[in-house]
């Protein structure tokens, strides 16, 4: 049970980081967003999906 809680917490943190990356893309451009997400160890496939294919984005975290 403790492992599930930790995984959910990390997923929530990553989700928030991705949301910030998407906002950064709108404000400062794609290169800045990519650099930010890479520096936060977001999976390259996720970066490509959320920044390059906006129609495939999940709804923002609450």
Coordinates of N, CA and C in Angstrom, one line a residue:
X1 N 0.8 -1.2 0.0 CA 0.0 0.0 0.0 C 0.9 1.3 0.0
X2 N 1.9 1.3 0.8 CA 2.8 2.4 0.8 C 3.5 2.7 -0.5
X3 N 3.8 1.7 -1.3 CA 4.4 1.8 -2.6 C 3.4 2.5 -3.6
X4 N 2.2 2.1 -3.5 CA 1.1 2.7 -4.3 C 1.0 4.2 -4.0
X5 N 1.1 4.6 -2.8 CA 1.0 6.0 -2.4 C 2.2 6.8 -2.9
X6 N 3.4 6.2 -2.8 CA 4.6 6.9 -3.3 C 4.5 7.0 -4.8
X7 N 4.0 6.0 -5.5 CA 3.9 6.1 -7.0 C 2.9 7.1 -7.4
X8 N 1.8 7.2 -6.7 CA 0.8 8.2 -7.0 C 1.3 9.6 -6.7
X9 N 2.1 9.8 -5.7 CA 2.7 11.1 -5.4 C 3.7 11.5 -6.5
X10 N 4.5 10.6 -6.9 CA 5.5 10.9 -8.0 C 4.8 11.2 -9.3
X11 N 3.7 10.4 -9.6 CA 2.9 10.7 -10.8 C 2.3 12.1 -10.8
X12 N 1.8 12.4 -9.6 CA 1.2 13.8 -9.5 C 2.2 14.9 -9.6
X13 N 3.4 14.6 -9.1 CA 4.5 15.6 -9.2 C 4.9 15.7 -10.7
X14 N 5.0 14.6 -11.4 CA 5.4 14.6 -12.8 C 4.3 15.3 -13.6
X15 N 3.1 15.0 -13.3 CA 2.0 15.7 -14.0 C 2.0 17.2 -13.9
X16 N 2.3 17.7 -12.7 CA 2.4 19.1 -12.4 C 3.6 19.7 -13.2
X17 N 4.7 19.0 -13.3 CA 5.9 19.4 -14.0 C 5.5 19.5 -15.5
X18 N 4.8 18.5 -16.0 CA 4.4 18.5 -17.5 C 3.5 19.7 -17.7
X19 N 2.5 19.9 -16.8 CA 1.6 21.1 -17.0 C 2.4 22.4 -17.0
X20 N 3.4 22.5 -16.2 CA 4.3 23.7 -16.2 C 5.1 23.8 -17.5
X21 N 5.5 22.7 -18.1 CA 6.2 22.7 -19.3 C 5.3 23.1 -20.5
X22 N 4.1 22.7 -20.5 CA 3.1 23.1 -21.5 C 2.9 24.6 -21.4
X23 N 2.7 25.2 -20.2 CA 2.5 26.6 -20.0 C 3.8 27.4 -20.5
X24 N 4.9 26.8 -20.2 CA 6.2 27.4 -20.6 C 6.3 27.5 -22.1
X25 N 5.8 26.4 -22.8 CA 5.9 26.4 -24.2 C 5.0 27.6 -24.8
X26 N 3.9 27.8 -24.2 CA 3.0 28.9 -24.7 C 3.7 30.3 -24.4
X27 N 4.4 30.4 -23.3 CA 5.0 31.7 -23.0 C 6.4 31.9 -23.6
X28 N 7.3 30.9 -23.6 CA 8.6 31.1 -24.0 C 9.1 30.3 -25.2
X29 N 8.2 29.4 -25.7 CA 8.5 28.6 -26.9 C 8.9 27.2 -26.5
X30 N 8.9 26.4 -27.6 CA 9.1 24.9 -27.5 C 10.5 24.6 -26.9
X31 N 11.5 25.2 -27.4 CA 12.9 24.9 -26.9 C 13.0 25.1 -25.4
X32 N 12.5 26.2 -24.9 CA 12.5 26.4 -23.5 C 11.8 25.3 -22.7
X33 N 10.6 24.9 -23.3 CA 9.8 23.9 -22.6 C 10.5 22.5 -22.6
X34 N 11.1 22.2 -23.8 CA 11.9 20.9 -23.9 C 13.0 20.9 -22.9
X35 N 13.7 22.0 -22.8 CA 14.9 22.0 -21.9 C 14.4 21.9 -20.4
X36 N 13.3 22.6 -20.1 CA 12.8 22.5 -18.7 C 12.3 21.1 -18.4
X37 N 11.6 20.4 -19.3 CA 11.1 19.1 -19.0 C 12.3 18.1 -19.0
X38 N 13.3 18.2 -19.9 CA 14.4 17.3 -19.8 C 15.2 17.5 -18.5
X39 N 15.3 18.7 -18.0 CA 16.0 19.0 -16.7 C 15.2 18.4 -15.5
X40 N 14.0 18.1 -15.7 CA 13.1 17.5 -14.7 C 13.0 16.0 -14.9
X41 N 13.8 15.4 -15.8 CA 13.8 13.9 -16.1 C 12.4 13.4 -16.5
X42 N 11.7 14.2 -17.3 CA 10.5 13.7 -18.0 C 10.9 12.9 -19.2
X43 N 10.2 11.7 -19.3 CA 10.5 10.8 -20.4 C 10.4 11.5 -21.8
X44 N 11.4 11.3 -22.6 CA 11.4 12.0 -24.0 C 10.2 11.7 -24.8
X45 N 9.6 10.5 -24.7 CA 8.4 10.3 -25.4 C 7.2 11.1 -24.9
X46 N 7.2 11.4 -23.6 CA 6.1 12.2 -23.0 C 6.3 13.6 -23.5
X47 N 7.6 14.1 -23.5 CA 7.9 15.5 -24.0 C 7.4 15.6 -25.4
X48 N 7.8 14.7 -26.2 CA 7.4 14.8 -27.6 C 5.9 14.8 -27.8
X49 N 5.2 14.0 -27.0 CA 3.7 13.9 -27.2 C 3.0 15.2 -26.7
X50 N 3.4 15.7 -25.5 CA 2.7 16.8 -25.0 C 3.1 18.1 -25.7
X51 N 4.3 18.3 -26.2 CA 4.7 19.5 -26.8 C 4.4 19.5 -28.3
X52 N 4.6 18.3 -28.9 CA 4.5 18.2 -30.4 C 3.1 17.8 -30.9
X53 N 2.3 17.2 -30.0 CA 1.0 16.7 -30.4 C -0.1 17.1 -29.4
X54 N -0.4 18.4 -29.4 CA -1.3 18.9 -28.4 C -2.7 18.2 -28.3
X55 N -3.1 17.7 -29.5 CA -4.4 17.0 -29.5 C -4.4 15.7 -28.7
X56 N -3.2 15.2 -28.4 CA -3.1 14.0 -27.6 C -2.8 14.2 -26.1
X57 N -2.8 15.5 -25.7 CA -2.6 15.8 -24.3 C -3.7 15.3 -23.5
X58 N -3.4 14.9 -22.3 CA -4.4 14.6 -21.3 C -4.9 15.9 -20.7
X59 N -6.1 15.9 -20.1 CA -6.5 17.2 -19.4 C -5.5 17.6 -18.3
X60 N -5.3 18.9 -18.1 CA -4.4 19.3 -17.1 C -4.8 18.8 -15.7
X61 N -3.8 18.5 -14.9 CA -4.1 18.1 -13.5 C -4.8 19.1 -12.7
X62 N -5.6 18.7 -11.7 CA -6.3 19.7 -10.9 C -5.5 20.1 -9.8

